[in-house]
Amino acid sequence: MNKRTLAISGAAVAALGAAAILLPNANANPDKTSGAKTFSSPVAVKLARSLAADLGDNGAGWYYDNANRQLVMNVVDEDSAEGVRAKGAVAKIVTNSMEDLKAATKTLSSDASVPGTAWSIDPVTNKVQVTADRTVTGAKWATLTKATDQMEGTVSVKRSQGEFKKFDGEEAARPGDNGGAGAGDAAGDAGAGDAGDAAGNAGAAGGADDAGAGGAGDAGAGGAGDAGAGGAGDAGAGGADGGEQGAGGAGDAGGAGDAGGGGDAAAGGLDGGDAIFGGGARCSLGFNVSVDGAPGFLTAGHCGNASQTWTSDEAGAQQVGTVQDSKFPESDFALVMYDDATTQASSTVDLQNGSTQEIGRAVEASVGLKVQRSGSTTGVTDGTVTGLNATVNYGNGDIVNGLIQTDVCAEPGDSGGAMFAEDAAVGLTSGGSGDCTQGGETFFQPVTGALEATGAVIGAGDGGAGGGDAAGGAGDAAGGAGDAAGGAGDAAGGAGDAAGGAGDAAGGAGDAAGAGNAGAGDAGNAGAGDAGNAGAAAGAGDTGGDTGQGLN
């Protein structure tokens, strides 16, 4: 054998020896990711639940790695890890079992129940993450650390710069937000431009607060509440533009308020994230639901406790619903039923930019899930689920369990607002620390738990799809095609006593009748045409800029 042959043989032997050393080490890697598959979040969640059921006590939670699109399953032994890898997930061998983590949360509840604290199970670190806000000092801090020091390795503690509080608010909504002063002013401005100050004010106070920003279309469809006689009369005297708005009000004055394009539905059928007012508090609507076919919506329980009735305007003139069930503390959800059983409550969330997100289902949260939140104070913000089964102590005995912890920001007034992932409802805003300038933690009531407890289902039987006559789509009630709906009937043309012709409420029999006639020819037709069509297009929805969004 020549020297060249010997050299090749020696190199081969060395390579084999190196492989013999490296391969066992590779196989022993507890976090082996080679061969792991990538999954979309919904597919990962489905697989995780299946694997968790199979693992039983050998599983210790799981999370979705967004960056790598991989499912990470925590397990306590190598045999379990092999089964996880065989399914394409990443197996992470951890120290703390799920039993250990749950035992730690029980100890915290009994020994460290300090106002201003929160904790949740964090599968990424395989620990219970405890957060203490800035109020936890002195004796409170000593109580907390005494308990956590005994669970080193299972519990970790961090400080928050903010203060844990419920995110209901007393101040008016910011200008431009749905509801509150912003939308009320918008309704007033729309009324002043199109239908005179009286109609605008009536629109703001009479139920067009959410819808009022839309101007003539919404008022035409919504019927500006009781403004029909007064507002329509003034509008009739105001000229052609006034006539257009007057036609809508006249429809209501003529007794077609309910039929006029779903007027009450327009006022009541809000979107997730819209402002609601009650008992001096401002909160946000979570998700529209139905209970045995009747329309309602979910919001926070601490909001439901604050008032039995809720309106869509800060002045309290347009009542939309009554609390049927409210749970707080321990849980934090409330079910509010729309007062008008014909309300077409669309299964949508307001994206605060003139568009909405359809919501067709509810899902349980998972750590790593990307979510968005819509609320009446801060609009739409996004972030990630960071912990599950969270407990937060707001003080004064207000302790809530089983929450979802996130890094999504929120502020007072956002309570009850919708947290969602694409077309899936996930949570209802409860509270947290920080704000949308500095950030912080925010906690959410799981929607799935609220639905199960109340017997509600997401959506309202396809209400809001534009299908029902009362929804302002094709029915006589929507466009003024029926006698009751502005234009064809005497009430819309100014001939009816209530609608600005002969009645004193319309503002003068002679001149007002002339204006009413002008309204009949111009605005009356507009009631059946322009404003009526606007009402039909808007579907008695939210704003003029959102034509068709409210119920589509």
XYZ file of C-alpha atoms in Angstrom:
552
model
C 0.000 0.000 0.000
C 1.523 3.345 -1.060
C 1.733 6.473 1.040
C -1.175 8.150 -0.813
C -3.486 5.216 -0.054
C -2.464 5.265 3.599
C -3.169 9.017 3.854
C -6.670 8.623 2.432
C -7.426 5.736 4.761
C -6.200 7.724 7.744
C -8.422 10.691 6.853
C -11.457 8.434 6.510
C -10.843 6.899 9.913
C -10.475 10.361 11.477
C -13.733 11.534 9.901
C -15.592 8.503 11.166
C -14.188 9.060 14.632
C -15.337 12.682 14.631
C -18.814 11.647 13.524
C -18.990 9.098 16.314
C -18.273 11.856 18.808
C -20.572 14.515 17.342
C -23.681 12.506 16.553
C -24.489 11.393 20.091
C -24.116 14.970 21.289
C -26.477 16.182 18.599
C -29.055 13.600 19.522
C -28.799 14.619 23.178
C -29.696 18.255 22.476
C -32.967 18.800 24.408
C -33.959 21.772 22.216
C -33.285 20.113 18.891
C -34.903 22.181 16.146
C -33.504 20.496 13.039
C -36.371 18.867 11.228
C -38.960 21.002 12.987
C -41.748 22.105 10.680
C -43.163 25.575 10.215
C -46.829 26.176 10.939
C -49.298 28.985 10.674
C -50.536 30.103 14.070
C -53.990 28.413 13.772
C -52.429 25.113 12.687
C -49.869 25.329 15.484
C -52.606 25.884 18.061
C -54.529 22.842 16.842
C -51.420 20.655 16.947
C -50.417 21.984 20.368
C -53.743 21.074 21.912
C -53.524 17.587 20.493
C -49.958 17.120 21.744
C -50.797 18.561 25.163
C -53.602 16.048 25.540
C -51.253 13.207 24.597
C -48.455 14.408 26.895
C -50.628 14.779 29.964
C -48.500 15.450 33.054
C -45.329 15.189 30.963
C -46.206 18.429 29.203
C -45.428 21.822 30.733
C -47.105 24.273 28.410
C -46.305 25.511 24.946
C -45.937 28.641 22.862
C -45.748 29.768 19.267
C -42.395 31.079 18.031
C -43.520 33.820 15.653
C -40.048 34.568 14.334
C -39.453 31.003 13.156
C -43.124 30.002 12.742
C -42.535 26.970 14.952
C -44.479 25.342 17.753
C -42.457 24.873 20.955
C -43.705 22.239 23.405
C -42.290 22.116 26.928
C -41.761 18.565 28.171
C -40.167 17.029 31.262
C -38.361 14.014 29.741
C -36.613 12.860 26.601
C -39.188 10.185 25.738
C -41.876 12.848 25.539
C -39.558 15.043 23.512
C -39.151 12.368 20.872
C -42.898 12.132 20.407
C -43.158 15.900 20.027
C -40.377 16.026 17.421
C -42.033 13.255 15.460
C -45.016 15.589 14.956
C -42.828 18.400 13.636
C -42.792 20.593 16.759
C -39.782 21.757 18.758
C -39.355 19.874 22.038
C -37.948 21.856 24.944
C -37.040 19.848 28.024
C -37.742 21.973 31.095
C -37.333 21.743 34.849
C -40.736 22.852 36.078
C -43.784 20.742 35.345
C -47.166 22.323 34.832
C -48.116 20.962 38.245
C -45.158 22.841 39.742
C -46.186 26.078 38.038
C -49.814 25.836 39.106
C -48.749 25.076 42.668
C -46.666 28.249 42.633
C -49.673 30.350 41.577
C -51.699 28.889 44.443
C -48.957 29.807 46.893
C -48.862 33.336 45.558
C -52.634 33.639 45.930
C -52.525 32.541 49.556
C -49.260 34.130 50.738
C -48.658 37.122 48.480
C -52.054 38.576 47.617
C -50.792 42.153 47.541
C -52.607 44.997 45.746
C -50.627 46.102 42.720
C -49.343 42.656 41.802
C -50.032 40.257 38.964
C -48.717 36.905 37.912
C -49.093 34.500 35.013
C -47.562 31.289 33.735
C -44.895 32.039 31.133
C -44.061 28.938 29.068
C -41.147 30.733 27.363
C -39.190 30.968 30.632
C -40.927 27.966 32.225
C -41.669 30.088 35.273
C -44.455 32.010 36.928
C -43.808 35.648 36.067
C -44.728 37.998 38.909
C -45.075 41.719 38.190
C -45.241 44.339 40.926
C -46.373 47.861 40.095
C -44.906 51.057 41.532
C -47.247 51.007 44.528
C -45.732 47.798 45.892
C -43.267 49.144 48.433
C -42.447 48.730 52.119
C -44.501 46.066 53.850
C -46.223 45.048 50.618
C -42.877 44.438 48.914
C -41.628 42.489 51.933
C -44.709 40.255 51.870
C -44.274 39.582 48.173
C -40.559 38.794 48.257
C -40.911 36.581 51.320
C -43.198 34.313 49.302
C -41.291 34.453 46.035
C -37.863 33.875 47.610
C -39.060 30.456 48.735
C -39.880 29.512 45.140
C -36.620 30.438 43.479
C -36.287 28.671 40.163
C -40.047 28.514 39.717
C -40.991 32.183 40.117
C -39.377 35.349 38.816
C -40.234 38.915 39.844
C -40.084 42.149 37.865
C -41.204 45.721 38.505
C -43.614 47.775 36.429
C -43.245 51.555 36.177
C -47.011 51.963 36.032
C -49.872 51.169 38.362
C -52.360 48.355 37.843
C -55.837 49.757 37.344
C -59.038 49.005 35.519
C -59.233 50.802 32.196
C -62.666 52.363 32.528
C -62.679 56.143 32.160
C -64.750 59.079 33.313
C -63.522 61.678 30.881
C -65.106 62.249 27.487
C -63.822 60.382 24.479
C -61.094 62.146 22.567
C -62.112 64.064 19.453
C -62.371 61.749 16.510
C -63.078 58.657 18.565
C -66.402 56.885 18.190
C -68.905 58.130 20.724
C -68.399 60.736 23.406
C -67.562 64.344 22.709
C -65.730 63.548 19.503
C -68.608 61.926 17.715
C -71.142 64.129 19.417
C -69.406 67.212 18.086
C -69.157 65.627 14.698
C -72.866 64.942 14.767
C -73.546 68.521 15.754
C -71.331 69.834 12.984
C -72.980 67.601 10.459
C -76.369 68.779 11.648
C -75.317 72.416 11.397
C -74.027 72.005 7.878
C -76.778 69.936 6.433
C -79.841 70.433 8.532
C -79.421 73.442 10.784
C -78.215 73.656 14.335
C -81.407 72.226 15.758
C -81.181 69.097 13.681
C -77.498 68.736 14.476
C -78.064 69.110 18.171
C -80.991 66.766 18.005
C -78.789 64.354 16.115
C -76.176 64.471 18.833
C -78.696 64.092 21.636
C -81.303 62.016 19.919
C -79.478 58.895 18.989
C -77.289 59.766 16.057
C -74.212 60.127 18.196
C -72.476 57.153 16.703
C -74.364 57.470 13.485
C -74.623 61.220 13.532
C -71.158 61.764 12.179
C -72.443 60.443 8.918
C -74.638 63.453 8.278
C -77.700 63.218 6.134
C -77.389 59.589 5.299
C -77.314 58.395 8.849
C -79.927 60.830 10.017
C -82.096 59.770 7.114
C -81.704 56.174 8.053
C -81.502 56.672 11.755
C -84.242 59.156 12.100
C -82.400 61.462 14.527
C -84.531 60.082 17.313
C -87.271 62.424 18.381
C -85.885 65.219 16.284
C -88.375 64.417 13.551
C -90.876 67.092 14.443
C -88.534 69.802 15.680
C -85.448 69.036 13.663
C -87.273 68.268 10.488
C -89.309 71.450 10.758
C -86.214 73.560 11.137
C -84.537 71.659 8.393
C -87.531 72.124 6.133
C -87.333 75.857 6.612
C -83.613 75.737 5.956
C -83.760 74.941 2.300
C -82.726 72.110 0.087
C -79.925 70.756 2.222
C -82.150 71.069 5.245
C -84.831 69.317 3.304
C -82.569 66.358 2.693
C -81.887 65.971 6.369
C -85.473 66.852 7.186
C -86.753 63.981 5.146
C -84.970 61.538 7.359
C -86.224 63.222 10.493
C -89.669 63.443 9.012
C -89.673 59.734 8.529
C -89.223 59.348 12.244
C -91.784 62.060 12.969
C -94.223 60.288 10.735
C -94.076 57.310 13.014
C -91.492 55.425 11.000
C -88.610 55.785 13.391
C -88.292 52.081 13.822
C -88.974 51.376 10.208
C -86.854 54.163 8.798
C -83.863 52.147 7.801
C -83.367 50.545 11.151
C -83.082 53.866 12.973
C -82.904 52.293 16.394
C -80.655 49.596 15.063
C -78.361 52.271 13.719
C -78.137 53.823 17.129
C -77.791 50.502 18.913
C -75.862 48.320 16.511
C -72.368 49.479 17.424
C -69.037 47.882 16.512
C -66.436 46.377 18.785
C -64.216 49.126 20.180
C -66.914 51.838 20.039
C -67.547 54.008 23.092
C -70.400 53.220 25.475
C -71.492 55.347 28.436
C -73.171 54.530 31.741
C -73.163 55.660 35.353
C -70.661 58.430 34.676
C -68.207 55.941 33.172
C -67.001 55.475 29.625
C -66.042 52.021 28.429
C -65.743 50.279 25.071
C -67.888 47.644 23.444
C -66.204 44.284 23.056
C -68.022 42.016 20.614
C -71.590 41.847 19.404
C -73.212 38.536 20.241
C -76.597 36.877 20.199
C -78.387 34.954 22.943
C -81.183 32.719 21.712
C -81.382 34.914 18.642
C -81.593 38.194 20.568
C -78.849 40.793 19.954
C -76.435 41.883 22.657
C -72.775 42.632 23.259
C -69.974 41.777 25.648
C -67.928 44.308 27.586
C -65.956 44.344 30.846
C -67.643 43.224 34.048
C -66.399 46.206 36.030
C -68.173 48.336 33.414
C -71.341 46.277 33.773
C -71.191 46.827 37.540
C -70.927 50.589 37.067
C -74.317 50.991 35.385
C -77.359 48.909 34.542
C -78.025 50.802 31.319
C -75.650 51.955 28.575
C -75.897 54.599 25.890
C -73.997 55.390 22.725
C -73.656 59.077 23.612
C -72.092 60.831 26.566
C -75.239 62.879 27.209
C -77.148 59.650 27.842
C -79.909 60.442 25.358
C -79.535 57.360 23.195
C -79.859 54.259 25.349
C -78.784 51.133 23.537
C -78.777 48.315 26.047
C -79.372 46.920 29.519
C -77.023 44.697 31.496
C -78.260 41.139 31.739
C -75.242 39.574 33.448
C -72.089 41.062 34.957
C -69.191 39.315 36.686
C -66.485 41.223 38.576
C -64.242 40.584 40.425
C -62.893 37.041 39.987
C -63.901 37.309 36.317
C -64.353 40.482 34.272
C -67.142 40.326 31.697
C -70.661 41.638 31.231
C -73.450 40.814 28.807
C -75.543 43.774 27.682
C -78.688 43.101 25.652
C -79.822 45.653 23.085
C -83.080 47.253 24.155
C -84.425 47.030 20.614
C -84.727 43.332 19.793
C -84.655 44.162 16.064
C -81.210 45.746 16.300
C -78.967 44.496 13.531
C -75.723 44.092 15.476
C -72.952 43.328 13.029
C -70.162 40.979 14.036
C -67.425 43.528 13.393
C -64.703 45.462 15.193
C -64.086 49.125 14.451
C -60.555 49.608 13.124
C -60.904 53.352 13.784
C -59.821 54.213 10.244
C -63.116 54.024 8.414
C -63.058 50.235 8.081
C -64.057 47.247 10.180
C -62.815 43.719 10.802
C -65.324 40.898 10.470
C -65.337 38.570 13.473
C -66.629 35.084 12.827
C -65.369 32.970 15.719
C -63.781 32.949 19.152
C -60.471 31.285 20.047
C -58.481 30.666 23.183
C -55.318 32.695 23.548
C -51.847 31.170 23.275
C -48.507 32.667 24.245
C -46.895 34.171 21.166
C -50.219 34.899 19.472
C -50.193 38.222 17.604
C -53.246 40.258 18.548
C -54.869 43.658 18.062
C -57.042 45.672 20.436
C -59.682 48.280 19.592
C -60.845 50.799 22.187
C -62.574 54.157 22.335
C -59.600 56.011 23.828
C -56.531 54.776 22.004
C -58.024 53.238 18.873
C -56.292 50.142 17.523
C -53.010 48.895 18.971
C -51.245 45.582 18.562
C -48.889 43.261 20.388
C -48.399 39.721 21.614
C -49.854 37.412 24.242
C -47.174 36.949 26.907
C -48.875 34.902 29.622
C -51.923 32.818 30.444
C -54.066 32.139 33.507
C -53.020 35.498 34.899
C -54.166 36.898 38.236
C -54.196 40.663 38.804
C -54.888 42.457 42.062
C -56.326 45.909 41.359
C -56.710 46.673 45.079
C -59.799 47.132 47.241
C -60.474 43.408 46.993
C -60.755 43.500 43.202
C -58.808 40.376 42.259
C -59.419 38.798 38.855
C -58.218 35.346 37.818
C -57.805 33.469 34.564
C -56.823 36.504 32.462
C -54.676 36.796 29.358
C -51.512 38.873 29.811
C -50.162 40.871 26.865
C -47.779 43.675 25.959
C -50.578 45.507 24.132
C -51.064 49.039 25.446
C -54.370 50.517 26.609
C -55.670 53.495 28.601
C -58.738 54.487 30.646
C -61.875 54.259 28.515
C -60.598 51.194 26.631
C -62.112 48.789 29.202
C -64.282 46.135 27.607
C -62.815 46.760 24.167
C -62.160 43.974 21.715
C -58.913 42.013 21.492
C -58.820 39.926 18.333
C -56.556 37.971 16.012
C -57.622 38.443 12.396
C -61.245 37.235 12.285
C -61.200 35.623 15.734
C -62.352 37.164 19.025
C -59.818 36.576 21.807
C -60.387 38.857 24.801
C -62.127 41.790 26.508
C -59.929 44.583 27.881
C -59.770 44.498 31.680
C -56.900 46.662 32.921
C -53.188 46.919 33.390
C -50.342 49.354 33.889
C -48.792 52.004 31.729
C -50.249 53.722 28.699
C -49.753 53.923 24.964
C -46.812 56.306 25.349
C -44.657 54.335 27.767
C -46.136 50.891 27.195
C -46.896 48.376 29.908
C -48.888 45.233 30.584
C -52.564 44.812 29.743
C -54.855 42.003 30.887
C -57.868 40.617 29.071
C -60.848 38.468 30.008
C -60.904 35.449 27.654
C -63.888 35.702 25.322
C -64.378 31.954 25.285
C -65.063 31.960 29.026
C -67.527 34.848 28.749
C -69.409 33.144 25.925
C -69.648 29.880 27.829
C -70.856 31.589 31.001
C -73.542 33.667 29.291
C -74.683 31.231 26.597
C -73.918 33.854 23.962
C -72.491 33.261 20.520
C -70.364 35.571 18.427
C -72.397 37.524 15.894
C -76.117 38.105 15.652
C -77.375 35.502 13.234
C -75.792 37.270 10.295
C -77.529 40.443 11.388
C -75.678 43.328 9.902
C -75.000 41.600 6.648
C -77.434 43.937 5.049
C -80.015 41.246 4.625
C -82.893 42.306 6.826
C -85.418 44.921 5.858
C -84.825 46.720 9.120
C -81.102 46.786 8.409
C -81.611 49.329 5.710
C -80.784 47.169 2.739
C -83.543 46.376 0.344
C -86.654 46.667 2.454
C -89.184 49.421 2.299
C -87.961 50.574 5.683
C -84.488 51.364 4.366
C -84.835 53.687 1.427
C -88.079 55.409 2.072
C -89.959 53.253 -0.377
C -92.762 52.676 2.067
C -95.203 55.384 2.945
C -93.758 55.574 6.438
C -90.187 56.230 5.297
C -89.903 59.835 4.204
C -90.910 60.945 0.722
C -93.899 58.929 -0.271
C -95.988 59.547 2.803
C -97.554 62.795 3.830
C -95.285 62.876 6.850
C -92.179 63.240 4.674
C -93.541 65.860 2.296
C -94.563 68.327 4.905
C -98.262 67.609 4.695
C -98.443 65.687 7.933
C -98.883 67.722 11.069
C -95.835 66.181 12.711
C -93.463 66.716 9.808
C -93.122 70.411 9.378
C -96.127 71.260 7.278
C -99.130 72.329 9.285
C -98.089 71.367 12.772
C -96.899 73.962 15.233
C -93.994 71.672 16.108
C -92.651 72.128 12.612
C -92.152 75.817 13.111
C -94.980 77.768 11.489
C -97.848 76.635 9.346
C -97.554 79.029 6.440
C -93.895 79.543 5.703
C -92.944 76.217 7.086
C -95.522 74.589 4.911
C -93.949 76.248 1.918
C -90.578 75.069 3.033
C -92.120 71.771 3.750
C -93.445 71.649 0.244
C -90.041 72.530 -1.011
C -88.944 69.705 1.195
C -91.592 67.532 -0.314
C -90.457 68.194 -3.815
C -86.802 68.370 -3.080
C -86.045 66.986 0.319
C -89.028 64.701 0.279
C -87.677 63.040 -2.803
C -84.308 63.168 -1.198
C -85.834 61.208 1.637
C -86.727 58.496 -0.778
C -83.730 59.078 -2.947
C -80.606 60.790 -1.696
C -80.934 60.543 2.042
C -82.896 57.339 1.721
C -80.270 55.811 -0.496
C -77.600 57.095 1.811
C -79.446 55.384 4.599
C -79.640 52.232 2.569
C -75.995 52.445 1.624
C -74.969 53.119 5.150
C -77.308 50.400 6.298
C -78.067 52.550 9.317
C -74.408 52.202 10.052
C -71.812 54.343 11.705
C -70.547 57.379 9.842
C -71.023 58.902 6.450
C -67.392 58.170 5.726
C -68.073 54.580 6.647
C -71.015 54.142 4.340
C -71.923 50.488 4.293
C -69.435 49.586 7.015
C -71.786 49.619 9.940
C -73.716 46.601 8.816
C -71.487 44.978 6.236
